[in-house]
Coordinates of C-alpha atoms in Angstrom, one line a residue:
Chain A
X25 CA 0.0 0.0 0.0
X26 CA 1.4 3.4 -0.9
X27 CA -0.2 5.1 2.0
X28 CA 1.2 4.9 5.6
X29 CA -0.8 4.1 8.5
X30 CA -1.2 7.6 9.7
X31 CA -2.4 8.8 6.2
X32 CA -5.2 6.0 6.2
X33 CA -6.0 7.2 9.7
X34 CA -6.4 10.8 8.6
X35 CA -8.3 9.7 5.4
X36 CA -10.8 7.6 7.8
X37 CA -11.2 10.5 10.0
X38 CA -11.8 12.9 7.3
X39 CA -14.4 10.5 5.7
X40 CA -16.1 10.3 9.3
X41 CA -16.2 13.9 9.8
X42 CA -17.8 14.6 6.2
X43 CA -20.3 11.7 6.8
X44 CA -21.5 13.1 10.2
X45 CA -21.6 16.7 9.0
X46 CA -23.5 15.8 5.7
X47 CA -25.9 13.7 8.0
X48 CA -26.4 16.7 10.3
X49 CA -26.8 19.2 7.6
X50 CA -29.5 17.3 5.9
X51 CA -31.5 17.4 9.1
X52 CA -30.8 21.1 10.0
X53 CA -30.4 22.5 6.3
X54 CA -33.4 21.0 4.7
X55 CA -36.0 22.8 6.8
X56 CA -34.1 26.0 6.7
X57 CA -34.0 25.7 2.9
X58 CA -37.6 25.2 2.9
X59 CA -38.2 28.1 4.9
X60 CA -36.0 30.2 2.8
X61 CA -37.7 28.9 -0.3
X62 CA -41.2 29.5 0.9
X63 CA -41.5 32.1 3.7
X64 CA -42.2 35.7 3.2
X65 CA -40.9 36.7 6.4
X66 CA -38.6 40.0 6.7
X67 CA -36.0 37.8 8.3
X68 CA -35.5 35.9 5.1
X69 CA -32.9 38.4 3.6
X70 CA -30.6 38.5 6.7
X71 CA -30.9 34.6 7.3
X72 CA -30.0 34.1 3.8
X73 CA -27.1 36.3 4.1
X74 CA -25.9 34.5 7.2
X75 CA -26.2 31.2 5.7
X76 CA -23.9 32.5 2.5
X77 CA -21.3 34.1 4.9
X78 CA -18.9 31.0 4.6
X79 CA -18.6 31.4 1.1
X80 CA -16.9 34.8 1.2
X81 CA -15.5 34.7 4.7
X82 CA -11.8 33.6 5.0
X83 CA -11.8 30.2 6.9
X84 CA -9.5 31.7 9.4
X85 CA -11.9 34.5 10.3
X86 CA -14.7 31.8 10.8
X87 CA -12.5 29.6 12.8
X88 CA -11.2 32.5 14.9
X89 CA -14.8 33.5 15.9
X90 CA -15.8 29.8 16.6
X91 CA -12.6 29.3 18.5
X92 CA -13.6 32.2 20.8
X93 CA -17.4 31.0 21.0
X94 CA -16.3 27.5 21.8
X95 CA -13.5 28.6 24.2
X96 CA -13.8 28.7 28.1
X97 CA -15.4 32.2 28.2
X98 CA -17.4 31.9 24.9
X99 CA -21.0 31.3 25.0
X100 CA -21.0 27.9 23.4
X101 CA -17.9 27.0 25.7
X102 CA -19.8 27.8 28.8
X103 CA -22.7 25.8 27.7
X104 CA -20.9 22.7 27.0
X105 CA -19.0 23.0 30.1
X106 CA -22.2 23.4 32.1
X107 CA -23.6 20.4 30.5
X108 CA -20.6 18.2 31.3
X109 CA -19.3 17.8 27.6
X110 CA -16.2 19.9 28.3
X111 CA -14.6 22.3 25.6
X112 CA -15.2 21.5 22.1
X113 CA -11.9 23.1 20.5
X114 CA -9.3 20.4 19.7
X115 CA -11.9 17.6 19.6
X116 CA -13.5 15.7 16.9
X117 CA -17.2 17.1 17.8
X118 CA -15.5 20.6 17.8
X119 CA -14.5 20.1 14.2
X120 CA -18.1 18.8 13.5
X121 CA -19.7 21.8 14.8
X122 CA -17.2 24.2 12.9
X123 CA -17.8 22.1 9.7
X124 CA -21.5 22.4 10.0
X125 CA -21.3 26.1 9.8
X126 CA -18.6 26.2 7.3
X127 CA -20.6 23.8 5.0
X128 CA -24.0 25.1 5.6
X129 CA -24.3 27.0 2.3
X130 CA -23.4 24.0 0.3
X131 CA -26.3 22.2 1.6
X132 CA -28.8 25.1 2.0
X133 CA -28.5 26.7 -1.3
X134 CA -28.8 23.9 -3.7
X135 CA -31.9 22.7 -1.7
X136 CA -33.3 26.2 -1.7
X137 CA -33.0 26.4 -5.4
X138 CA -34.6 23.1 -5.7
X139 CA -37.6 24.0 -3.5
X140 CA -37.9 27.2 -5.3
X141 CA -38.0 25.4 -8.6
X142 CA -40.8 23.2 -7.5
X143 CA -42.8 26.3 -6.6
X144 CA -45.9 26.3 -4.2
X145 CA -48.4 24.7 -6.5
X146 CA -47.6 21.0 -5.8
X147 CA -48.0 21.7 -2.1
X148 CA -51.1 23.5 -2.6
X149 CA -52.5 20.6 -4.7
X150 CA -51.5 18.2 -2.0
X151 CA -53.3 20.4 0.6
X152 CA -56.5 20.6 -1.5
X153 CA -56.2 16.6 -1.6
X154 CA -56.4 16.6 2.2
X155 CA -52.5 16.5 3.1
X156 CA -51.4 18.5 6.2
X157 CA -48.3 20.9 5.7
X158 CA -46.0 18.4 7.3
X159 CA -47.6 15.4 5.1
X160 CA -47.3 17.7 1.8
X161 CA -43.8 18.4 2.7
X162 CA -42.7 14.8 3.1
X163 CA -44.7 13.2 0.5
X164 CA -44.5 15.8 -2.1
X165 CA -42.0 18.7 -1.9
X166 CA -39.1 16.3 -0.5
X167 CA -39.5 13.8 -3.0
X168 CA -39.8 16.3 -5.9
X169 CA -36.5 17.9 -4.6
X170 CA -34.7 14.7 -4.3
X171 CA -32.1 15.6 -7.3
X172 CA -31.4 18.7 -5.1
X173 CA -31.0 16.7 -2.1
X174 CA -28.2 14.5 -3.9
X175 CA -26.6 17.5 -5.2
X176 CA -26.4 19.3 -1.8
X177 CA -25.3 16.1 -0.1
X178 CA -22.4 15.5 -2.5
X179 CA -21.3 19.1 -2.5
X180 CA -21.5 19.3 1.3
X181 CA -19.6 16.0 1.7
X182 CA -16.9 16.9 -0.9
X183 CA -16.5 20.4 0.5
X184 CA -16.0 19.2 4.2
X185 CA -13.3 16.7 2.7
X186 CA -11.6 19.7 1.3
X187 CA -11.6 21.9 4.4
X188 CA -8.3 23.2 5.6
X189 CA -8.4 26.7 7.6
X190 CA -11.4 26.2 9.8
X191 CA -10.3 22.6 10.9
X192 CA -6.7 23.8 11.6
X193 CA -8.2 26.8 13.6
X194 CA -10.6 24.7 15.6
X195 CA -9.2 21.2 15.7
X196 CA -5.3 21.8 15.7
X197 CA -3.5 18.6 14.5
X198 CA -4.1 15.7 16.7
X199 CA -3.5 12.5 15.1
X200 CA -6.6 10.2 15.1
X201 CA -8.6 13.0 16.7
X202 CA -8.4 16.1 14.6
X203 CA -5.8 15.7 11.9
X204 CA -7.6 15.3 8.7
X205 CA -6.3 14.7 5.3
X206 CA -5.8 18.1 4.2
X207 CA -3.9 19.0 7.4
X208 CA -1.8 15.7 6.9
X209 CA -0.8 16.8 3.5
X210 CA 0.4 20.3 5.1
X211 CA 2.3 18.2 7.7
X212 CA 4.0 16.3 5.0
X213 CA 5.0 19.3 3.1
X214 CA 6.3 20.9 6.3
X215 CA 8.5 17.9 7.0
X216 CA 9.7 18.0 3.4
X217 CA 8.1 14.4 2.8
X218 CA 7.0 15.3 -0.7
X219 CA 6.6 11.6 -1.7
X220 CA 3.8 11.1 1.1
X221 CA 2.3 14.5 0.3
X222 CA 2.0 13.6 -3.5
X223 CA 0.0 10.4 -2.5
X224 CA -2.4 11.9 0.0
X225 CA -3.0 14.9 -2.8
X226 CA -3.5 12.5 -5.5
X227 CA -6.1 10.6 -3.2
X228 CA -8.0 14.1 -2.5
X229 CA -7.6 15.0 -6.2
X230 CA -9.2 11.8 -7.6
X231 CA -11.8 11.8 -4.8
X232 CA -13.0 15.4 -5.6
X233 CA -13.0 14.6 -9.3
X234 CA -15.0 11.6 -9.0
X235 CA -17.5 13.5 -6.8
X236 CA -17.9 16.1 -9.3
X237 CA -18.0 13.8 -12.2
X238 CA -20.8 11.7 -10.5
X239 CA -22.8 15.2 -10.3
X240 CA -22.0 16.2 -13.8
X241 CA -22.8 12.9 -15.2
X242 CA -26.0 12.3 -13.5
X243 CA -27.2 15.9 -13.0
X244 CA -26.0 18.2 -15.6
X245 CA -27.9 21.3 -13.8
X246 CA -25.1 21.0 -11.1
X247 CA -23.0 23.5 -13.1
X248 CA -25.6 26.1 -12.6
X249 CA -25.8 25.4 -8.9
X250 CA -21.9 25.6 -8.5
X251 CA -21.8 28.8 -10.7
X252 CA -24.5 30.4 -8.5
X253 CA -22.5 29.6 -5.4
X254 CA -19.2 30.8 -6.3
Chain B
X20 CA -74.6 23.1 -2.9
X21 CA -75.1 26.4 -1.0
X22 CA -72.1 28.9 -1.0
X23 CA -71.8 32.2 0.5
X24 CA -68.8 34.3 -0.2
X25 CA -68.7 37.5 1.8
X26 CA -65.1 38.5 1.5
X27 CA -62.6 41.2 0.7
X28 CA -59.1 41.1 -0.4
X29 CA -56.6 43.9 -1.4
X30 CA -53.4 43.5 -3.5
X31 CA -51.9 47.0 -3.8
X32 CA -54.4 48.9 -5.8
X33 CA -56.5 45.9 -6.6
X34 CA -59.6 45.4 -4.6
X35 CA -61.6 42.2 -4.7
X36 CA -64.9 42.3 -2.9
X37 CA -67.5 39.5 -3.2
X38 CA -71.1 39.6 -1.5
X39 CA -72.8 36.7 -3.0
X40 CA -74.9 33.5 -2.2
X41 CA -75.2 31.0 -4.7
X42 CA -77.1 27.7 -4.9
X43 CA -76.6 24.8 -7.6
X44 CA -74.4 22.2 -8.7
X45 CA -72.9 23.5 -11.7
X46 CA -71.8 27.1 -11.1
X47 CA -69.5 29.1 -13.4
X48 CA -67.2 31.9 -12.5
X49 CA -66.5 34.1 -15.7
X50 CA -64.2 36.8 -16.2
X51 CA -61.2 37.9 -18.0
X52 CA -57.6 37.6 -17.0
X53 CA -56.7 39.6 -14.0
X54 CA -60.3 40.2 -12.9
X55 CA -59.7 38.4 -9.7
X56 CA -61.7 35.1 -10.4
X57 CA -58.6 32.8 -9.2
X58 CA -58.1 34.9 -6.1
X59 CA -61.8 34.3 -5.4
X60 CA -61.5 30.5 -5.8
X61 CA -58.1 30.6 -4.0
X62 CA -60.0 32.1 -0.8
X63 CA -62.6 29.5 -1.1
X64 CA -60.0 26.8 -1.2
X65 CA -58.1 28.2 1.6
X66 CA -55.1 29.0 -0.5
X67 CA -55.5 32.6 -0.1
X68 CA -56.5 34.4 3.1
X69 CA -59.3 36.9 2.8
X70 CA -58.6 40.3 4.7
X71 CA -61.9 40.1 6.2
X72 CA -65.3 38.3 5.7
X73 CA -67.1 35.0 5.9
X74 CA -67.3 31.8 3.7
X75 CA -69.7 29.1 4.3
X76 CA -70.2 26.1 2.3
X77 CA -73.4 24.0 2.9
X78 CA -74.0 25.4 6.3
X79 CA -70.3 25.0 7.6
X80 CA -68.2 28.0 8.2
X81 CA -64.8 27.8 6.3
X82 CA -63.6 31.3 7.1
X83 CA -64.8 34.0 9.5
X84 CA -62.8 36.9 10.8
X85 CA -65.7 37.7 13.4
X86 CA -65.6 34.1 14.7
X87 CA -61.8 33.6 14.3
X88 CA -62.3 30.5 11.9
X89 CA -59.8 29.6 9.1
X90 CA -60.1 26.0 8.2
X91 CA -56.7 24.9 6.5
X92 CA -57.1 23.7 2.9
X93 CA -56.7 20.2 3.9
X94 CA -59.8 20.3 6.0
X95 CA -62.0 21.9 3.6
X96 CA -62.7 18.9 1.5
X97 CA -62.6 21.3 -1.7
X98 CA -60.4 19.5 -4.5
X99 CA -58.9 21.6 -7.2
X100 CA -58.3 21.0 -10.9
X101 CA -56.0 23.6 -12.5
X102 CA -55.0 25.0 -15.9
X103 CA -52.0 22.7 -15.9
X104 CA -52.2 19.1 -14.8
X105 CA -50.2 19.5 -11.7
X106 CA -49.5 15.8 -11.3
X107 CA -46.9 14.7 -8.9
X108 CA -43.9 13.8 -11.1
X109 CA -42.5 11.3 -8.6
X110 CA -45.6 9.1 -8.6
X111 CA -47.0 6.9 -11.3
X112 CA -50.7 7.4 -12.4
X113 CA -52.2 5.1 -9.8
X114 CA -50.5 6.7 -6.9
X115 CA -51.3 10.1 -8.2
X116 CA -55.0 9.0 -8.3
X117 CA -54.6 7.5 -4.8
X118 CA -53.1 10.3 -3.1
X119 CA -56.3 12.1 -2.0
X120 CA -58.3 8.8 -1.5
X121 CA -55.8 7.6 1.2
X122 CA -56.1 11.0 3.0
X123 CA -59.8 11.0 2.9
X124 CA -61.7 10.0 6.0
X125 CA -63.2 6.4 5.7
X126 CA -66.7 7.8 6.3
X127 CA -66.5 10.1 3.4
X128 CA -65.2 7.7 0.9
X129 CA -68.1 6.8 -1.6
X130 CA -66.3 6.8 -4.9
X131 CA -65.2 3.5 -6.4
X132 CA -61.6 3.6 -7.9
X133 CA -62.4 1.1 -10.6
X134 CA -65.7 2.8 -11.7
X135 CA -63.9 6.1 -11.8
X136 CA -61.0 4.6 -13.9
X137 CA -63.9 3.1 -16.3
X138 CA -65.6 6.4 -16.7
X139 CA -62.7 8.5 -17.3
X140 CA -61.1 5.6 -19.6
X141 CA -57.8 5.6 -17.6
X142 CA -57.6 1.9 -16.5
X143 CA -54.9 1.2 -19.1
X144 CA -52.7 4.1 -17.9
X145 CA -52.4 3.0 -14.2
X146 CA -48.9 1.7 -14.2
X147 CA -47.6 4.4 -16.5
X148 CA -45.3 7.4 -15.2
X149 CA -47.0 10.7 -16.0
X150 CA -44.3 11.4 -18.4
X151 CA -45.7 8.9 -20.6
X152 CA -49.2 10.5 -20.9
X153 CA -50.5 12.8 -23.5
X154 CA -52.0 16.3 -22.6
X155 CA -55.5 15.0 -22.4
X156 CA -54.7 11.9 -20.4
X157 CA -52.7 14.0 -18.0
X158 CA -55.7 16.3 -17.4
X159 CA -58.0 13.3 -17.0
X160 CA -55.8 11.8 -14.4
X161 CA -55.6 15.0 -12.6
X162 CA -59.4 15.1 -12.7
X163 CA -59.7 11.7 -11.5
X164 CA -57.2 12.3 -8.7
X165 CA -59.5 15.2 -7.6
X166 CA -62.6 13.2 -7.6
X167 CA -61.1 10.3 -5.7
X168 CA -60.4 12.6 -2.8
X169 CA -64.2 12.5 -2.4
X170 CA -64.6 16.3 -2.2
X171 CA -67.9 18.0 -1.3
X172 CA -67.0 20.6 -4.0
X173 CA -64.7 20.5 -7.1
X174 CA -63.0 23.7 -8.2
X175 CA -62.0 23.7 -11.8
X176 CA -59.7 26.8 -12.5
X177 CA -59.4 27.2 -16.2
X178 CA -58.8 23.4 -16.7
X179 CA -59.1 23.7 -20.6
X180 CA -56.9 26.7 -21.1
X181 CA -53.9 24.7 -21.8
X182 CA -55.4 22.3 -24.3
X183 CA -55.9 22.8 -27.9
X184 CA -59.4 23.0 -29.4
X185 CA -59.8 19.4 -30.2
X186 CA -58.7 18.2 -26.7
X187 CA -60.9 20.8 -25.0
X188 CA -63.9 19.4 -26.3
X189 CA -62.8 16.0 -25.7
X190 CA -62.3 16.6 -22.1
X191 CA -65.5 18.7 -21.7
X192 CA -67.6 15.5 -21.7
X193 CA -65.4 13.8 -19.1
X194 CA -65.8 16.8 -16.6
X195 CA -69.4 16.9 -16.9
X196 CA -70.1 13.1 -16.8
X197 CA -67.8 12.7 -13.7
X198 CA -69.3 15.2 -11.6
X199 CA -72.8 14.1 -12.8
X200 CA -72.1 10.4 -12.2
X201 CA -70.6 11.0 -8.8
X202 CA -72.9 13.7 -7.7
X203 CA -70.0 16.3 -7.0
X204 CA -70.9 19.9 -7.4
X205 CA -68.5 22.1 -9.1
X206 CA -67.4 25.6 -9.6
X207 CA -65.9 26.1 -13.2
X208 CA -63.7 29.0 -13.7
X209 CA -63.0 30.4 -17.3
X210 CA -62.7 33.3 -19.5
X211 CA -64.4 31.4 -22.3
X212 CA -67.9 32.1 -22.8
X213 CA -68.4 28.8 -25.0
X214 CA -67.1 26.9 -21.9
X215 CA -69.5 28.6 -19.6
X216 CA -72.2 27.6 -22.0
X217 CA -71.2 24.0 -21.9
X218 CA -70.1 23.5 -18.2
X219 CA -72.3 26.0 -16.1
X220 CA -76.1 26.6 -15.4
X221 CA -75.6 29.7 -13.2
X222 CA -72.6 32.1 -13.7
X223 CA -71.0 34.7 -11.5
X224 CA -69.1 37.4 -13.5
X225 CA -66.0 38.8 -12.0
X226 CA -65.0 42.1 -13.3
X227 CA -62.7 44.7 -11.8
X228 CA -62.8 43.0 -8.6
X229 CA -66.4 42.9 -8.2
X230 CA -68.6 39.7 -8.4
X231 CA -71.9 40.0 -9.9
X232 CA -75.3 38.1 -8.7
X233 CA -75.5 34.7 -10.4
X234 CA -77.2 34.5 -13.9
X235 CA -78.0 31.7 -16.2
X236 CA -75.2 31.0 -18.7
X237 CA -77.5 31.5 -21.7
X238 CA -78.6 34.8 -20.4
X239 CA -75.0 35.9 -20.1
X240 CA -74.2 34.8 -23.6
X241 CA -77.3 36.9 -24.7
X242 CA -76.3 40.0 -22.8
X243 CA -72.8 39.8 -24.2
X244 CA -73.8 39.3 -28.0
X245 CA -73.8 43.0 -28.8
X246 CA -70.2 43.5 -27.7
X247 CA -68.8 40.2 -28.8
X248 CA -67.2 40.1 -32.3
X249 CA -68.5 36.5 -32.6
X250 CA -72.1 37.5 -31.8
X251 CA -74.2 35.0 -29.9
X252 CA -73.0 31.3 -30.4
X253 CA -75.8 29.0 -31.2
X254 CA -75.0 25.5 -30.0
X255 CA -76.6 22.7 -32.0
X256 CA -76.4 18.9 -31.0
X257 CA -77.3 17.1 -34.3
X258 CA -77.4 13.6 -35.2
X259 CA -78.1 10.9 -37.7
X260 CA -76.3 12.6 -40.9
X261 CA -76.9 11.7 -44.4
X262 CA -74.6 12.5 -47.2
X263 CA -76.0 14.7 -49.8
X264 CA -73.4 15.3 -52.4
X265 CA -70.5 17.4 -50.8
X266 CA -72.6 18.1 -47.7
X267 CA -74.1 16.5 -44.8
X268 CA -77.7 16.7 -44.0
X269 CA -78.8 16.8 -40.4
X270 CA -82.7 16.6 -39.2
X271 CA -83.4 19.7 -37.3
X272 CA -86.9 20.9 -36.1
X273 CA -89.2 20.5 -39.2
X274 CA -86.3 20.7 -41.8
X275 CA -83.0 19.4 -42.5
X276 CA -79.7 21.4 -42.1
X277 CA -77.1 21.2 -44.9
X278 CA -73.6 21.4 -43.3
X279 CA -70.1 21.5 -45.1
X280 CA -68.2 20.6 -41.9
X281 CA -70.3 17.5 -41.1
X282 CA -69.0 14.0 -40.4
X283 CA -70.1 10.4 -40.7
X284 CA -70.3 9.9 -36.8
X285 CA -73.8 9.6 -35.4
X286 CA -73.7 12.7 -33.4
X287 CA -71.9 15.9 -33.6
X288 CA -71.8 19.3 -31.9
X289 CA -71.8 22.5 -34.0
X290 CA -71.5 26.2 -33.5
X291 CA -73.3 29.0 -35.5
X292 CA -72.8 32.5 -34.9
X293 CA -75.8 34.8 -34.7
X294 CA -74.0 37.0 -37.3
X295 CA -74.2 34.1 -39.8
X296 CA -78.0 34.1 -40.2
X297 CA -79.6 36.4 -42.4
X298 CA -83.3 37.1 -42.0
X299 CA -85.9 37.6 -44.8
X300 CA -89.5 38.8 -44.4
X301 CA -90.6 36.8 -47.4
X302 CA -89.2 33.7 -49.3
X303 CA -86.4 35.0 -51.5
X304 CA -86.5 33.8 -55.1
X305 CA -83.1 32.3 -55.2
X306 CA -80.1 32.5 -52.8
X307 CA -76.8 30.8 -52.6
X308 CA -77.1 29.9 -48.9
X309 CA -78.0 26.1 -48.7
X310 CA -80.3 26.6 -45.8
X311 CA -83.5 28.6 -45.9
X312 CA -85.5 27.9 -42.7
X313 CA -89.1 29.0 -42.0
X314 CA -89.2 30.2 -38.5
X315 CA -91.5 31.8 -35.9
X316 CA -90.2 34.6 -33.9
X317 CA -90.4 33.6 -30.1
X318 CA -89.1 37.0 -28.9
X319 CA -86.5 39.6 -29.1
X320 CA -83.9 41.2 -26.7
X321 CA -81.5 44.2 -26.8
X322 CA -77.7 43.6 -26.5
X323 CA -75.7 46.8 -27.1
X324 CA -76.6 48.2 -30.5
X325 CA -77.8 44.8 -31.7
X326 CA -81.3 43.2 -31.5
X327 CA -81.2 39.4 -30.8
X328 CA -84.1 37.6 -32.4
X329 CA -85.0 34.2 -31.0
X330 CA -86.5 31.8 -33.7
X331 CA -88.4 28.6 -33.4
X332 CA -88.6 26.0 -36.0
X333 CA -90.4 22.7 -34.8
X334 CA -89.3 23.2 -31.1
X335 CA -85.7 23.9 -32.0
X336 CA -84.4 27.4 -31.1
X337 CA -81.7 29.7 -32.9
X338 CA -80.7 33.2 -32.0
X339 CA -80.0 35.7 -34.9
X340 CA -79.0 39.1 -34.6
X341 CA -79.9 42.2 -36.5
X342 CA -79.4 46.2 -36.3
X343 CA -82.4 48.1 -35.0
X344 CA -83.3 49.5 -38.4
X345 CA -83.3 46.0 -39.9
X346 CA -85.7 45.0 -37.0
X347 CA -88.2 47.8 -37.8
X348 CA -87.8 47.2 -41.5
X349 CA -88.7 43.5 -41.2
X350 CA -91.4 44.4 -38.4
X351 CA -89.8 41.7 -36.1
X352 CA -92.3 40.9 -33.3
X353 CA -93.1 37.8 -31.3
X354 CA -95.3 35.6 -33.4
X355 CA -94.3 36.9 -36.6
X356 CA -92.8 34.6 -39.3
X357 CA -89.6 34.9 -41.0
X358 CA -87.0 33.0 -43.3
X359 CA -83.5 32.4 -42.0
X360 CA -80.8 32.0 -44.6
X361 CA -77.7 30.2 -43.3
X362 CA -74.6 29.1 -45.4
X363 CA -73.6 25.4 -45.3
X364 CA -70.2 26.5 -44.2
X365 CA -71.2 28.8 -41.3
X366 CA -71.6 25.7 -39.1
X367 CA -68.5 24.6 -37.3
X368 CA -68.0 21.4 -35.8
X369 CA -66.7 21.2 -32.3
X370 CA -64.5 18.2 -31.0
X371 CA -65.0 14.7 -32.6
X372 CA -65.8 12.3 -30.0
X373 CA -67.7 11.7 -26.9
X374 CA -70.4 14.1 -28.0
X375 CA -73.0 11.8 -26.6
X376 CA -71.9 12.8 -23.2
X377 CA -72.6 16.6 -23.7
X378 CA -76.0 17.8 -22.7
X379 CA -76.2 21.2 -23.9

């Protein structure tokens, strides 16, 4: 095998992080995207802007604020300490929380686009046929948005795999706990281990290419989604 | 069905006010685009919230600002058929049809799935994806889905607007027969006077945000004759044709009508504009029109600058129109006799099939 054990450990940790983050964001991002797509509230604009912030903020800025928030004097830190969980920075779950915020627009925006494309009418039809709001959401809106769900999940997963700045700020570089693939490559380069860096970089490159290839082959519309987000 | 709509709604400068009570099973809502008719039915279905007022259907209050009642659409039991079919793309035909049925309380389920599939002739389509249906099939499935939800009222919001003329007249018989056979009252919304004539007994006219008192659809057609470029459209259901050279001959009243656009089918529906009927006081010597009918004047009515003349021939009726000067010259009064000349090419055939289901 051309990858060392610590490289495999970093890759496994990265996949676990991306999987957990994607799962959490599916649960949190879907209702948020639905609200953004259908609500007529004045809060819609500000909430949409907050969701999009990670697209334009340098990861170090986001990481810095999250480090402060999760620290012993930060609001999140005080809550986690009071709850007996301890402090989140430099733990796997700290990475998860940071990544959830950092990858939020990659889940919410494709889903919001999908819900907006479906429009209100199918849900209204479902309501006139006796479906409650929740019923209509789960039996009509969500199945019709399936392509958007797939797009959002793949983008979120791939984006989390490619994170560097935020995970370095929040997680540091603890093998098996917070040292993800991108940080491992950085370590190899720092230690002038170019051969190992080549291998890891190639793995990430191939993974990212395959993820996007899957989207482009199965869903040609993804190009519009990505262009909208950039 | 007894329906009361005392509601108001404002959109910017547009103000919609309805203050009507209507009873009947075939009600039409007629108006041009932007007149507010879709907003009106949206309020009835619970999709649009009125600013204030009260809506009651068969004694049950669906909405009332005074009583703080606003039943959600899912509890009103009012199904809708829209201009576009609005079928759910992720479900096949059968599951689309059953969507409302499954959500209907057992005590309200009275429509048999198989019988409905027979009436709408959709049984062979049940396992198909909706992408493999024609426009007419999609609209029939959408109608079936609405009926199977066992509603107490069916709202049809311009259900024929997206269809071409041939399909439109193929779907109308299904709309009528389904609601009749399963005893479901309906509100039919359209900007087409012809559709109102075919679908509605009583019509509410929506214009500039105001809703009129209900009037019979034929009375509406007579009232609009004077301003319509097409005049009054006579609808004639004719049967048992015979070929006469290049023309078709249909028995009508005490005469036979010679029609260019006839067909070999046993029954067909034709339209004839009141503008295409020329009246003579005496029998003309020779004319090119192939139909010359001796008629008795039943009555006259004024519509704009025109006089409508209702003619009788052996119990069959036609409406012709003349200007006031012609009415005076011909001395048209109830009971007088006239000759009506109609070209064979003036009759236009509507649709081609299922005409036996249309009861004009």
